[in-house]
Each structure stands twice: as structure tokens, then as C-alpha cells.
XYZ file of C-alpha atoms in Angstrom:
764
model
C -38.523 64.507 24.676
C -35.212 63.003 22.636
C -33.550 62.232 25.785
C -36.236 60.180 27.377
C -35.690 57.824 24.291
C -33.847 54.705 24.702
C -30.575 54.547 23.103
C -31.127 52.307 20.808
C -33.704 54.503 18.719
C -31.246 57.317 19.184
C -28.989 55.549 17.084
C -31.685 54.841 14.444
C -32.670 57.878 14.158
C -29.085 59.190 13.794
C -28.625 56.602 10.833
C -31.401 57.709 9.453
C -30.360 60.734 8.852
C -26.753 60.562 8.234
C -25.881 56.504 6.957
C -29.035 54.941 5.429
C -26.987 52.274 4.009
C -25.375 51.388 7.083
C -28.866 51.406 8.986
C -30.133 49.057 5.938
C -27.377 46.698 6.681
C -28.154 46.756 10.511
C -31.808 46.191 10.000
C -30.659 42.977 8.052
C -28.939 41.644 10.933
C -32.171 42.421 12.882
C -34.149 40.326 11.039
C -32.411 37.390 11.080
C -32.369 38.052 14.823
C -35.849 38.338 15.056
C -36.151 34.989 13.076
C -33.829 33.165 15.735
C -36.164 34.299 18.123
C -39.229 32.781 16.226
C -41.100 35.676 16.519
C -44.052 35.204 13.653
C -44.882 38.855 13.114
C -41.127 39.051 11.145
C -42.465 36.405 8.544
C -45.625 38.185 8.009
C -43.501 41.256 7.099
C -41.252 39.397 5.082
C -44.392 38.487 2.895
C -45.209 42.087 2.220
C -41.285 43.095 1.490
C -42.023 40.017 -1.340
C -45.126 41.809 -2.548
C -47.220 38.988 -1.639
C -50.751 38.858 0.278
C -51.354 35.964 2.271
C -53.948 34.797 -0.783
C -51.228 35.099 -3.159
C -49.903 31.767 -4.605
C -46.250 32.307 -3.938
C -45.092 29.569 -6.448
C -46.315 30.942 -9.214
C -46.689 34.779 -8.975
C -43.403 36.276 -9.913
C -42.167 32.952 -10.988
C -41.244 34.555 -14.608
C -41.268 38.287 -13.719
C -39.164 40.633 -11.725
C -40.512 41.265 -7.871
C -41.520 44.480 -7.586
C -39.162 47.252 -6.238
C -39.981 49.715 -3.234
C -39.713 53.144 -3.393
C -37.371 54.814 -0.956
C -40.128 56.066 1.401
C -41.435 52.526 1.715
C -38.127 50.857 2.320
C -38.014 53.171 5.056
C -41.332 52.359 6.320
C -40.459 48.742 6.246
C -37.238 49.382 8.653
C -38.995 51.033 11.028
C -41.683 48.270 11.082
C -38.712 45.706 11.977
C -37.746 48.022 14.891
C -41.101 48.136 15.967
C -41.674 44.353 16.248
C -38.311 44.271 18.218
C -39.611 47.179 20.299
C -42.514 44.926 20.991
C -40.904 41.483 21.882
C -37.093 42.410 23.251
C -36.078 44.596 25.686
C -34.431 47.973 25.061
C -31.137 46.821 26.751
C -31.357 43.909 24.493
C -31.808 45.911 21.297
C -29.129 48.178 22.303
C -26.624 45.614 22.803
C -27.092 44.128 19.678
C -26.923 47.494 17.782
C -23.591 48.097 19.670
C -21.960 44.492 18.872
C -23.122 45.079 15.052
C -21.930 48.344 14.817
C -18.476 47.147 16.441
C -18.436 44.386 14.009
C -18.726 47.017 11.132
C -15.342 48.227 11.985
C -13.567 45.460 10.255
C -15.697 45.934 7.253
C -12.789 47.451 5.577
C -10.925 44.241 5.440
C -13.645 42.399 3.976
C -14.407 44.744 1.536
C -10.995 44.750 0.340
C -10.435 41.225 0.153
C -13.403 40.254 -1.643
C -11.662 42.290 -4.517
C -9.248 39.717 -6.332
C -7.609 42.732 -8.337
C -6.996 45.129 -5.091
C -3.219 45.983 -5.230
C -0.804 44.451 -3.120
C 0.131 47.441 -1.402
C -3.477 48.281 -0.418
C -4.642 44.599 0.973
C -1.135 44.572 2.846
C -2.473 48.085 4.577
C -6.037 46.748 5.064
C -4.589 43.667 6.890
C -2.578 45.480 9.203
C -5.004 48.234 9.912
C -6.971 45.129 10.985
C -4.851 43.051 13.207
C -3.887 46.339 15.068
C -7.361 47.087 16.103
C -7.395 46.078 19.807
C -9.278 42.550 20.457
C -11.662 43.992 22.908
C -12.583 46.670 20.350
C -13.302 44.343 17.452
C -16.361 42.503 16.965
C -16.881 40.122 14.216
C -19.480 37.560 13.540
C -18.150 33.907 12.669
C -19.522 34.146 9.097
C -18.115 37.785 8.443
C -14.706 36.302 9.948
C -15.018 33.201 7.859
C -15.417 35.072 4.414
C -12.757 37.248 4.929
C -10.314 34.224 5.183
C -12.101 32.764 2.296
C -11.722 35.830 0.407
C -7.844 36.297 1.646
C -6.951 32.539 0.550
C -8.557 33.460 -3.022
C -6.583 36.734 -3.389
C -3.425 35.261 -2.359
C -3.146 31.584 -2.768
C -5.658 30.040 -5.195
C -9.363 29.967 -6.989
C -9.263 26.230 -6.569
C -12.521 25.527 -4.645
C -11.157 21.804 -3.100
C -8.395 23.953 -1.735
C -10.445 26.728 -0.500
C -12.674 24.444 1.408
C -9.784 23.368 3.354
C -7.642 26.427 3.759
C -10.076 28.481 5.049
C -10.420 26.352 8.327
C -6.931 26.282 9.120
C -5.076 29.845 7.556
C -6.207 32.547 9.817
C -6.300 36.369 8.971
C -3.463 37.124 11.164
C -1.392 33.920 9.125
C -1.879 36.385 6.183
C -0.857 39.400 7.646
C 2.498 37.913 8.682
C 2.734 36.622 5.256
C 2.358 39.601 3.322
C 5.297 41.032 5.585
C 7.372 38.453 3.347
C 5.719 38.930 -0.181
C 7.894 40.771 -2.740
C 5.804 42.045 -5.860
C 4.384 45.005 -7.757
C 2.922 47.331 -5.415
C 0.110 47.792 -7.681
C 0.006 43.934 -8.705
C -2.575 41.149 -7.978
C -0.401 38.390 -8.150
C -0.707 35.097 -6.212
C 1.923 33.021 -4.748
C 1.755 30.057 -6.557
C 1.107 26.311 -5.756
C 4.225 25.414 -4.060
C 3.926 28.334 -1.832
C 0.128 27.599 -0.922
C 0.827 23.729 -0.454
C 3.358 24.164 2.290
C 1.259 26.874 3.863
C -1.610 24.842 4.143
C 0.545 21.715 5.354
C 2.276 23.428 8.038
C -0.992 24.914 9.332
C -2.886 21.619 9.449
C 0.051 19.952 11.022
C 0.251 22.949 13.801
C -3.308 22.444 14.440
C -3.112 18.812 14.845
C -0.567 19.393 17.682
C -3.194 19.513 20.535
C -3.872 16.148 19.499
C -0.290 15.034 18.881
C 1.981 16.964 20.910
C 4.981 14.632 19.765
C 4.685 16.395 16.378
C 7.256 18.770 16.087
C 7.349 20.094 12.657
C 8.964 23.710 11.595
C 9.271 25.070 7.935
C 12.013 27.337 6.781
C 11.920 30.849 6.746
C 10.616 31.929 3.726
C 9.894 34.740 0.812
C 7.337 34.859 -1.957
C 7.420 36.956 -5.304
C 4.198 37.226 -6.690
C 3.190 35.079 -9.868
C 2.684 38.718 -11.746
C 6.187 39.732 -11.302
C 6.961 37.269 -14.148
C 5.100 39.232 -16.348
C 6.453 42.506 -15.184
C 9.552 40.970 -16.011
C 8.225 40.089 -19.689
C 6.930 43.514 -20.205
C 10.242 45.241 -18.635
C 12.327 43.349 -21.349
C 9.576 43.625 -24.330
C 9.756 39.298 -24.414
C 5.751 39.522 -24.722
C 6.083 37.278 -28.108
C 7.174 34.507 -25.954
C 3.708 33.640 -24.300
C 2.873 32.072 -27.919
C 5.762 29.325 -27.565
C 3.407 27.026 -26.041
C 1.842 26.153 -29.505
C 4.870 25.436 -31.219
C 5.998 21.818 -32.213
C 7.851 20.089 -28.994
C 10.876 19.602 -31.252
C 11.193 23.091 -32.135
C 10.755 24.204 -28.652
C 13.573 21.516 -27.449
C 15.735 23.418 -29.957
C 15.174 27.054 -29.313
C 15.164 26.278 -24.957
C 18.491 26.628 -24.016
C 19.068 30.157 -26.409
C 15.482 31.178 -24.489
C 16.901 30.428 -21.415
C 20.260 32.673 -22.105
C 17.790 35.589 -23.191
C 15.828 35.483 -19.594
C 19.497 35.093 -18.286
C 20.658 38.084 -19.370
C 17.573 40.431 -18.993
C 16.984 42.799 -16.208
C 14.463 42.973 -13.345
C 12.127 45.882 -12.773
C 13.508 47.851 -10.162
C 10.715 47.450 -7.845
C 11.026 43.340 -7.724
C 15.056 44.417 -7.166
C 14.295 46.155 -4.470
C 12.245 43.887 -2.638
C 14.716 41.132 -3.341
C 17.809 43.208 -1.963
C 15.998 43.098 1.643
C 16.004 39.039 1.391
C 19.871 39.408 0.142
C 20.076 41.975 3.497
C 18.382 39.290 5.961
C 20.094 35.979 4.864
C 23.735 37.176 4.621
C 25.855 33.815 4.373
C 22.947 31.520 5.030
C 22.349 29.421 1.834
C 18.894 29.551 -0.057
C 16.845 27.301 -2.518
C 14.945 29.719 -5.670
C 11.955 27.444 -6.094
C 9.409 27.447 -8.874
C 5.737 27.882 -7.501
C 3.802 28.422 -10.497
C -0.185 28.899 -10.273
C -0.659 25.499 -12.057
C 2.293 23.727 -9.808
C 1.150 21.381 -6.902
C -2.748 21.322 -7.730
C -5.166 18.807 -7.301
C -5.551 18.125 -11.144
C -1.664 18.034 -11.892
C 1.452 18.120 -9.564
C 4.232 19.610 -12.517
C 6.611 17.187 -10.012
C 10.039 18.270 -11.087
C 9.025 20.157 -14.477
C 10.272 23.541 -13.254
C 13.570 24.422 -11.994
C 14.879 24.744 -8.367
C 18.078 26.152 -8.000
C 20.469 26.358 -4.884
C 22.630 29.096 -3.778
C 25.322 28.875 -1.344
C 24.913 32.901 -0.899
C 28.281 33.845 0.340
C 30.579 36.886 -0.235
C 29.939 40.489 -1.064
C 26.273 41.472 -0.971
C 26.314 42.654 -4.828
C 27.820 39.103 -5.909
C 24.910 37.089 -4.088
C 22.107 39.640 -5.364
C 23.542 39.132 -8.730
C 23.394 35.241 -7.966
C 19.876 35.263 -6.887
C 18.342 37.341 -10.026
C 20.275 35.014 -11.968
C 18.737 32.110 -10.392
C 15.114 33.519 -10.345
C 15.229 34.443 -14.266
C 16.543 30.553 -15.014
C 12.893 29.604 -13.232
C 11.241 32.090 -15.125
C 12.699 30.620 -18.385
C 11.716 27.254 -17.215
C 8.167 28.045 -17.736
C 8.647 27.834 -21.313
C 10.412 24.741 -21.357
C 9.524 21.398 -23.219
C 9.000 19.104 -20.214
C 6.293 21.555 -18.483
C 4.657 22.222 -21.898
C 4.505 18.862 -23.104
C 2.576 18.194 -19.403
C 0.345 20.975 -19.948
C -0.571 19.343 -23.154
C -1.227 16.006 -21.910
C -3.258 17.700 -18.919
C -5.480 20.015 -21.083
C -3.989 23.055 -19.751
C -2.039 24.522 -22.641
C -4.543 27.773 -22.668
C -4.259 28.494 -19.337
C -2.182 31.651 -18.728
C 0.608 30.364 -16.783
C 2.073 32.456 -14.127
C 5.245 31.867 -12.337
C 5.623 32.733 -8.685
C 8.876 32.051 -6.903
C 9.441 30.554 -3.440
C 12.620 31.465 -1.422
C 13.621 29.682 1.227
C 16.809 28.824 3.684
C 18.675 25.640 3.239
C 17.757 23.606 5.754
C 21.261 22.228 7.377
C 24.328 22.640 9.482
C 27.740 23.920 8.295
C 30.172 21.006 8.445
C 33.783 22.279 7.843
C 33.309 24.330 4.633
C 30.188 22.394 3.641
C 26.519 23.185 4.594
C 23.845 20.097 4.144
C 20.987 18.733 5.755
C 21.518 15.538 8.052
C 19.059 13.563 6.405
C 16.746 14.976 3.661
C 13.906 12.807 1.750
C 10.458 12.552 0.182
C 7.383 10.720 1.529
C 4.214 9.079 0.137
C 0.711 8.436 1.234
C 0.677 5.277 -0.992
C 3.278 2.916 -2.101
C 2.796 2.504 -5.662
C 5.812 0.127 -6.269
C 5.810 -2.561 -3.563
C 8.825 -4.676 -3.193
C 7.120 -7.487 -1.034
C 3.260 -8.458 -1.022
C 3.084 -8.182 2.896
C 3.717 -4.358 2.172
C -0.187 -2.796 1.559
C -0.396 0.397 -0.756
C -1.785 2.729 2.279
C 1.750 1.747 4.267
C 3.277 4.243 2.091
C 7.155 4.946 1.244
C 9.989 7.039 2.182
C 13.111 7.622 0.204
C 15.860 8.754 2.457
C 19.137 10.449 1.793
C 22.064 12.330 3.811
C 22.781 15.582 2.270
C 20.529 17.737 0.287
C 17.294 15.780 -0.725
C 18.060 16.269 -4.239
C 19.307 12.689 -4.846
C 15.740 11.613 -3.110
C 13.484 13.020 -5.859
C 16.087 12.847 -8.878
C 16.848 9.587 -10.373
C 20.830 9.386 -10.278
C 23.077 6.686 -12.191
C 25.464 6.040 -9.624
C 23.916 5.528 -6.146
C 20.979 4.354 -4.181
C 18.666 6.012 -1.490
C 17.339 4.505 1.352
C 13.877 3.255 0.719
C 11.173 2.325 3.978
C 7.658 1.710 4.424
C 6.822 3.733 7.328
C 3.826 1.430 7.611
C 5.621 -2.026 7.657
C 9.245 -0.828 8.529
C 10.398 -4.381 9.271
C 9.996 -5.262 5.798
C 13.288 -3.949 3.946
C 14.414 -3.716 0.235
C 17.630 -5.011 1.261
C 18.115 -7.355 3.824
C 21.586 -9.613 3.265
C 24.763 -7.852 4.428
C 26.209 -7.902 1.065
C 22.742 -6.468 -0.767
C 22.848 -3.698 2.133
C 26.171 -2.825 1.530
C 25.886 -3.119 -2.327
C 22.634 -0.700 -2.533
C 23.776 1.878 -0.033
C 24.175 5.501 -0.748
C 27.584 6.490 -1.703
C 27.222 10.352 -2.912
C 25.797 12.893 -1.022
C 24.833 16.706 -2.449
C 26.073 19.529 -0.657
C 26.667 23.290 -0.512
C 30.648 24.224 -0.948
C 30.472 27.338 0.981
C 34.194 28.358 -0.299
C 33.720 27.889 -3.815
C 29.987 29.065 -3.726
C 29.020 25.983 -5.481
C 26.641 22.713 -5.412
C 28.764 19.659 -5.293
C 28.374 15.896 -5.421
C 30.929 14.267 -2.775
C 31.683 10.759 -1.600
C 29.691 9.959 1.518
C 33.150 8.455 2.861
C 34.916 11.355 1.977
C 32.215 13.866 3.509
C 32.172 12.216 6.762
C 35.616 11.620 7.193
C 36.328 15.512 6.768
C 33.390 16.466 9.118
C 31.802 13.726 11.027
C 32.196 15.299 14.357
C 30.199 18.192 13.171
C 27.557 16.292 11.797
C 24.414 16.714 14.120
C 22.808 13.026 14.838
C 25.333 11.244 12.688
C 25.123 8.190 14.855
C 21.728 7.347 13.409
C 22.606 7.569 9.693
C 25.429 5.318 9.774
C 26.063 1.641 10.697
C 29.696 0.099 11.829
C 30.895 -3.081 9.633
C 32.360 -5.322 12.608
C 33.583 -8.946 10.893
C 30.521 -8.880 8.467
C 27.929 -7.567 10.731
C 26.434 -3.926 10.695
C 26.018 -2.153 13.998
C 24.814 0.835 15.212
C 27.553 2.791 16.679
C 27.767 2.380 20.448
C 29.355 5.641 21.551
C 32.719 7.564 20.046
C 34.416 6.255 17.422
C 37.206 6.683 14.533
C 35.675 7.220 11.344
C 38.808 7.218 10.020
C 39.681 3.629 11.039
C 36.089 2.442 10.454
C 34.290 0.769 7.675
C 30.931 2.380 7.996
C 27.968 2.246 5.760
C 24.569 4.706 5.396
C 21.813 2.388 6.686
C 19.701 5.142 8.471
C 19.173 2.080 10.811
C 19.577 4.277 13.817
C 17.015 6.872 12.677
C 14.339 3.779 11.865
C 14.947 1.919 15.128
C 15.808 4.329 17.949
C 14.008 7.668 16.824
C 10.492 8.532 16.190
C 11.179 9.618 12.922
C 9.249 7.245 10.870
C 6.133 7.308 13.369
C 6.136 11.128 13.198
C 6.221 10.706 9.123
C 3.348 8.492 9.202
C 1.574 10.240 11.788
C 1.895 13.533 9.023
C 1.030 11.571 6.142
C -1.978 10.243 7.762
C -2.924 13.915 9.139
C -2.763 15.807 5.460
C -4.216 12.799 3.799
C -7.046 12.644 6.096
C -7.615 16.880 5.427
C -6.818 16.730 1.950
C -9.013 13.597 1.379
C -6.141 12.615 -1.104
C -3.003 10.987 -0.780
C 0.201 13.372 -0.592
C 3.654 13.639 -1.332
C 6.048 15.552 0.942
C 9.640 16.904 0.894
C 11.586 17.004 4.169
C 14.617 17.686 5.777
C 16.643 17.450 9.347
C 19.277 19.475 10.404
C 19.884 17.117 12.846
C 17.844 18.572 15.677
C 14.686 19.477 14.029
C 12.375 17.989 10.788
C 11.335 20.517 8.602
C 8.349 20.142 5.964
C 9.697 21.449 2.817
C 7.036 21.099 0.362
C 3.486 19.281 -0.180
C 1.626 18.371 -2.959
C -1.333 15.647 -3.754
C 0.445 12.661 -4.882
C -0.015 11.795 -8.679
C -1.685 8.590 -9.021
C -2.364 6.801 -12.400
C -3.155 3.248 -12.802
C 0.015 1.536 -11.141
C -2.091 -0.147 -8.106
C -4.236 -2.030 -10.752
C -6.383 -4.967 -10.204
C -5.465 -8.798 -9.284
C -3.896 -10.166 -12.244
C -3.652 -13.299 -13.290
C -0.972 -14.514 -15.584
C -2.094 -17.060 -18.670
C -0.570 -20.548 -18.490
C 0.255 -22.520 -21.592
C 1.635 -19.855 -23.343
C 3.896 -21.542 -26.376
C 7.260 -20.966 -25.512
C 7.984 -19.277 -28.943
C 5.641 -16.617 -27.822
C 7.118 -15.811 -24.666
C 9.410 -12.506 -24.989
C 10.285 -11.965 -21.398
C 9.522 -12.501 -17.754
C 10.296 -10.724 -14.229
C 10.355 -11.881 -10.827
C 11.540 -8.368 -8.817
C 9.366 -5.460 -8.071
C 6.414 -6.335 -10.193
C 3.633 -3.819 -9.622
C -0.218 -5.326 -10.864
C -1.381 -4.825 -14.595
C -2.271 -6.000 -17.370
C -1.349 -4.676 -20.951
C -2.670 -5.625 -24.079
C -2.539 -4.598 -27.981
C 1.008 -3.535 -28.041
C 1.775 -3.145 -31.574
C 5.689 -1.756 -31.246
C 8.794 -2.541 -29.234
C 11.469 0.093 -28.886
C 14.573 -1.709 -27.779
C 17.962 0.046 -27.286
C 20.356 -3.028 -27.422
C 22.294 -2.581 -23.962
C 25.602 -4.172 -25.826
C 25.509 -1.635 -28.393
C 24.454 1.431 -26.344
C 27.667 0.878 -24.065
C 29.934 0.373 -26.991
C 28.977 3.644 -28.534
C 31.847 5.757 -29.228
C 30.648 9.336 -27.810
C 28.559 10.860 -25.192
C 27.150 12.701 -28.514
C 26.006 9.335 -29.759
C 24.437 8.304 -26.483
C 22.375 11.656 -26.623
C 21.398 11.061 -30.026
C 20.018 7.594 -28.965
C 17.954 9.801 -26.573
C 16.813 11.967 -29.284
C 15.576 9.093 -31.445
C 13.506 7.688 -28.679
C 11.896 11.354 -28.290
C 11.362 11.558 -31.829
C 9.615 7.978 -32.228
C 7.944 8.686 -28.921
C 5.928 11.653 -31.014
C 5.818 9.325 -34.054
C 4.314 6.080 -32.756
C 0.424 5.379 -32.029
C 0.049 6.441 -28.559
C 0.032 3.938 -25.856
C 0.974 1.327 -28.369
C 4.595 1.010 -28.144
C 6.857 -0.194 -25.175
C 10.070 1.388 -24.701
C 13.367 -1.205 -23.526
C 16.720 -0.540 -22.730
C 19.616 -0.429 -20.376
C 19.972 1.866 -17.376
C 18.078 4.456 -15.034
C 16.229 6.235 -17.954
C 15.710 9.757 -17.373
C 18.705 10.071 -14.534
C 20.925 12.464 -13.591
C 24.308 11.669 -14.074
C 26.682 9.508 -16.273
C 24.197 8.967 -19.077
C 26.544 5.614 -20.187
C 24.532 4.061 -17.705
C 21.350 5.274 -18.916
C 19.682 6.541 -21.612
C 18.986 10.366 -20.875
C 15.417 10.959 -21.745
C 12.776 13.549 -20.184
C 9.593 13.398 -19.617
C 8.401 15.191 -23.139
C 10.798 11.988 -24.417
C 8.624 9.205 -23.185
C 5.236 10.352 -22.483
C 3.162 8.432 -25.030
C 4.857 5.184 -24.258
C 2.657 2.306 -22.115
C 5.487 0.948 -20.638
C 9.295 1.483 -19.866
C 11.428 -1.590 -19.363
C 14.971 -1.080 -17.914
C 17.144 -4.083 -18.292
C 20.019 -4.931 -16.308
C 22.703 -7.401 -17.609
C 25.892 -8.757 -15.614
C 28.048 -7.311 -18.459
C 27.364 -3.913 -17.022
C 27.654 -2.335 -13.613
C 24.363 -1.191 -13.309
C 21.577 -2.875 -11.302
C 17.999 -0.630 -11.553
C 17.031 0.962 -8.494
C 13.539 1.573 -7.000
C 12.750 4.228 -8.571
C 9.605 4.813 -6.767
C 9.474 8.356 -5.422
C 11.630 10.669 -7.729
C 10.165 12.620 -9.877
C 10.838 10.590 -13.128
C 8.802 7.532 -11.542
C 5.856 10.377 -10.567
C 6.035 11.128 -14.048
C 5.256 7.730 -15.556
C 2.497 7.161 -12.367
C 0.809 10.365 -13.929
C 0.947 9.487 -17.424
C -0.219 5.712 -17.009
C 3.080 4.596 -18.439
C 3.776 1.321 -16.375
C 7.527 0.569 -15.019
C 8.999 -2.848 -15.062
C 12.619 -3.649 -14.314
C 14.451 -6.997 -16.221
C 17.130 -9.147 -15.018
C 17.964 -11.241 -18.173
C 21.369 -13.298 -16.370
C 18.719 -14.146 -13.231
C 17.887 -17.990 -13.178
C 14.584 -19.286 -14.915
C 13.869 -15.899 -16.491
C 12.939 -15.644 -19.725
C 14.502 -13.221 -22.329
C 14.296 -14.157 -25.853
C 16.868 -12.038 -27.315
C 16.622 -13.347 -30.832
C 13.189 -11.914 -31.119
C 14.601 -8.280 -30.187
C 17.989 -8.684 -32.420
C 16.764 -10.790 -35.082
C 13.367 -9.162 -35.934
C 13.096 -7.016 -39.065
C 14.067 -3.217 -37.638
C 11.862 -0.370 -39.144
C 13.958 2.600 -37.718
C 15.423 3.367 -40.782
C 11.913 2.991 -42.352
C 10.646 5.415 -39.949
C 13.272 7.771 -39.450
C 16.168 7.427 -42.351
C 18.314 10.157 -40.895
C 19.321 7.983 -37.978
C 19.888 4.523 -40.070
C 23.338 4.677 -38.349
C 22.031 3.738 -35.288
C 20.094 0.693 -36.136
C 22.386 -1.530 -34.370
C 21.812 0.313 -31.464
C 17.855 1.267 -31.623
C 15.493 -1.422 -32.524
C 11.734 -0.290 -33.770
C 9.877 -3.815 -34.046
C 6.523 -4.165 -35.507
C 4.614 -6.817 -33.852
C 2.188 -7.018 -36.995
C 5.335 -7.339 -39.210
C 6.253 -10.503 -37.315
C 2.666 -12.188 -37.103
C 0.199 -9.920 -38.567
C -2.542 -11.235 -36.398
C -1.021 -10.803 -33.172
C -0.019 -8.298 -30.709
C 2.457 -7.852 -27.662
C 0.657 -8.431 -24.514
C 2.426 -8.160 -20.756
C 0.751 -9.306 -17.735
C 1.960 -8.307 -14.324
C 0.873 -10.035 -11.016
C 2.427 -7.970 -8.077
C 0.748 -10.434 -5.538
C 3.243 -13.150 -6.801
C 5.799 -10.867 -7.975
C 5.713 -12.591 -11.619
C 5.305 -10.708 -15.019
C 4.883 -12.187 -18.482
C 5.196 -10.621 -22.053
C 4.283 -12.580 -24.900
C 2.641 -12.651 -28.314
C -1.274 -12.974 -28.429
């Protein structure tokens, strides 16, 4: 009678009548289970399933034709045979226990099925995630392989399809992490967009570092509270405003894109957001009253292993003060501007360089609370910066590439990642902190930070102010200030010993206390090492501190080019008349040959230009020459910090698409001006040079024993009017020298030996 049947047989009978598909899945599990028990009869049964006899040639019989298909009745008999073998070799209770476990695991299949569908709408996957995490732990049975499959599927659904990223993320990001994540995701409810590269990178980095705390409990890392607007929200925005034709702008000439971009940006900023998106963003505004925010790009291509897009898209600060409607309008305006940056000339040129132009780029948005403290009417971090696994621009032969580098500033980290014309960040190698860029009292003072970026909570604006002014106004409200500055005592810079009167003290931002008296640098080095080990790739990490805790703001693969180079031997016995220039400071390793053109911006003529418009025109000329001269066959030479944010009188105001075809950029510092080249290493501009395989070198022509053949640069034939006749007026400022016009059988070569800190350019 049926009531004498073992429990497992009752289950099988019931499933045979009610749910044969579930029974087939359980049979598959039982086959695997019998194989692990080394029961030989199951192997013989599998041969029957494959349609093979003992005498069949397994390798040849079905090589080029389909295997035979079982009819339903035969498949059912096969199922029966599997459980008969189990009955023969395994106790009834063991079979029942296995079936109970597998049936329990089936309860979680709904999430696995949903996650495997990459196009499942956001609202549906959110529902399935919530159902899954709300199953009581004692009722949820799931196999390790099934759980791993769900995690991989969720990474693919929300983060990326990049296999390198998935292989790492599946080890660190859990289902529960995703269930928390969806609470802060904004996007079309029926959409299937992802979070984008920047959001994905910081999520993975944080989870890796959290898991490392078991081994390194001293690591105390946080991430700011964040919200995520899905990448397909951009398409919803474009469709809602009937702007679909913009998708093909990327195929236009880059000069046309440059000229049309300001107008396109205004079109985006005066367009409207779909109600579904604005409703989600209204929730962010409600949760963040009077808390400053930053609106950051997070495109699908950004921060990937193949391309970092460093600094290509917009990131915009919002003080977020005042009435709710005003704060909401400011947020929508900022997001629209970030959306417009998708169609900007720099990212489009960068995509062309990387072979990514045909990719259907989608722009996600990462909204983060700004890390910092309110001090008076200002809000800013005590310090912020960017750290790199590899140091590609070493200021001493004793610093190894693996020692890394950190750029530090007080205030918002914008001055650490952007080039600025009127200031200097603090640069240190975490693997060798005792070797400083500036050692003498005079140089430490001269090349210290003098300005800082802050948010003014009264004016609702981003402002750049003198460090001295901010500290004197709010110093006693800045956490950890004593670690940021040194007091000048009769020609010596000393860390503050206690309470001091800032108003009467002469102080300098040195970060001496932070480097020498806190574990900050040791922790940064550990963070870089941990992430490099897991990514199997050097990384670039942005960070900020409110004076108490360290926050990771971004993590991406560090762009790598040829900057490390090989050991270079500078040729001897070069005739003096063939030497063009030499350098003995901040030299990396490289040998560049077959240079056909020199584009020289005369520092004196540039500083004498009558208007800012003329200086901007010089940048336009450089951009035109960049597109017309043979790629990687010309060098750019000129005054100031090229590509800087700030006073363009101190540097040529180019962007990536103005210089991407040159082989080398040389910045000239003459005593006649106030400019001294900073170590641009670590800025977005420098990363552009590294990724584009463009070498960088600063020149100090007035330094003793330095070669600078100015006659060659000023008296050689200038081809500017021939190449760009419309700009003949600028021939005194912009000089285009063809080496072959001077000596038809020669070209220019630049050899740089980083080990001896020497460089020489000569006609070869």
C-alpha cells in the first residue's frame, strides 16, 4: 500500500503526475550525486542515454550527426532507472534528505531565472531580489553553484558584461549587496539599464577592501552615500525630447563637433526629464536637504580595463542649499549637462582613438554626498586627492615605478585631478615617502598649495579661495588641520605642537603631520596593493577625508602607455650645431625618433598677445595642426601648463582632442615669467598623455648647463602661413618647423634617460 512507501518515493510519484519538469531537474541532481558516490551503474545508464552500446565507437558514431531523441515514455523510464539505482545503493532516508534539500533549493530558482534575463525590467528584478532576501535563512537552501550563478547574472544585469570585471566581482558582491543597491537605483521601471563604469568600479573596490578587513583590520574605509541613475535613462531623456538625431553626431568632423557643442549643451539644459525620472530624483532631494552633492558621469565605457575616459565627461558639484524646488532644478540642470558631455569633442575623439566610436554609449549618473565638513559658510574635505599604483613620472632615480604616487590637496579634490595654473599640489610616493619632490625650505614654501576649492553654502556656488583666507576664517572648525600645515619658525617649517594663533602665524600647507604622524600613507599603499592584486592591473583611486574617516570616491584601472620605457643611453659626440635642447629635471625613459615637425609656441610672443581671445586662438591653431600634421611625427613646445584650468596667460588652453596626435609635449619655463612647470603626473591631463602614448618633458632653458637652441626655433623657416593661411597673423607666436626643410636627410630625435635624469634632443 502507498502508505508503506518510503517518503522519497511518494515525492517522486507526486512529481511524476504534477510537475514532470521539476522531476527532470531533480533527476539531473541525482545523477550528479550518484557520480560523486562512484556508483558504476550510473555510467552504464548514461551510455544508454547517449544511445551507445558497449561495442559502439563512442568517438565516431555521432560525430557529424545528431544524437537520437528519446520519446517521453523512454525518458520517464530513464528517470525511473536513475532512482532504482539510488534505491539500490543509498539509504531511503539519505535519498529523502537529498530530495528535500533540492526542493528547498528550487525555492530560489525564481531569482536565478529572472537574473539570467539581461532585459528583465528594473521593477521586476527589484521584486525578485526582495522576495529572495526575505526568505528566512532556515528555509533557504541553495547550492554554491546556483548561488554563484545568481551573483554572476546580477553583475551582468546591473554592472557590466566585461568578463574580466565579472570574474572579480562574482567573488565579492553578494545577492544581499544587490538587494541594498536597488533601493537607491533610479531609472525607467520597465528599463534594463546598467549603472555604468564609475559606479561599478567603486562598488567593486569597496567590497574588495571590506573583505580585506579580516586580514587588515586597520583599514577603515568608507564610501559616500550614493544614488544611481541607470544608463538607459539617457535614452529615455533623448526620446522624451525628440533628440534622436544626436546619436549620429559622433561621425561628424571633430572641428564641427567642437563648434556645435556649446549650443548642444544648451539644448540639453533646456529640455525636460520624463516624470518617472524626476519622481525618483525628488526622493534624493528629499533625503539630502542641505547636504552638498556631486553629480558624476558613469557611462558604460567609463573606467573599464580597456579605456578609463579620465576627465572626459562632466562631474558637477551642487551645494544643495535652499528651497526644495530650487535644489531639484539645480540637480536636473547638472544631470542634463553631464548627459550633454556624452556628445562632447574630447570623449568622441577618445572613442575614435580606442576604436569605440560605433559602441552605443549610454550614460549612467552617480549621485554622491560630498565628503567634508561645514566650516563657517564653506563646505569641503580636510584633504582629498588621487593615488596611483605605478609612478610614471619619478622625481628621483631611487623611486621605483611600483612605489606609486599620491597627489594631495586641502579642500575639494578637483585641484588634485585637474591641472591648475596658479598652484601646486603636494606629491609623495607612498612606497618611498622620505624622498620628497621639494626638500629645501625655499622650495617647500614656493611650491606649496596656495588656493583651495570649496562649496559656499551661502551663495550656493563652487569657489576657489586662498588657503590662508579659508584657514584664518574657519581654522578652528577644520578637523585635523594640525596635520595639514606647518608653522614657519625663523626659517624652519615645524608641525604645530598644540594650540596656536593662526592669525599671527606664518603657515604653509605641507601635509607633514599627515605623512609622518598618521597611518594615512601606509593605508593608501595597502589599498593600492590590495586592489592591484585583485584586479591584476594597476589602479587609480580618488579619495577624500572629512578629517575623521577616509572615503574612496572612485577606482579605475590606471591608464598605461610607454612612459616607463626601457633603459636609454644618450648618444655621445653629437655636434653642437645639431643639439636642439636638453633637460635635467623630471626625466622619464624614452627614445623618440623620426620626428618631422616641431610646433613651437614662442613664450615671449605668447605672453605679449593683446587679448585672451588671441590666446584662445593659439589653442585653436594647435588643434588644427594636430589634425593636419602626420600623426606621431611632430612635437609640441610652448610655455605654461598646457591644458590647465585657470589663467590661460600661464598656459595654452588645449584639451585632449587638440593634442592627441603629437608624440611629445614639452613645457617651457623661462625666468621672464612666473610659471614653473608642476609635476602634472596624476592629473586627468597627464593620464591623457600616458594613454595616448604621448611623452612629456619640462624644460628650464635658463638653468645652468642647459642647452636651448633658440636660434633654431626662431630663425628656421615657419610653415604656419603655408599650412594655415587664415592664421598668418599668428606667425610670430606659432612656429611650424619642418626638419626636412632645414636638412633634407635628417629628422629630430629625443632621447630621455630617467636613470640619470638627462634628456637631449638632436638632429639625427
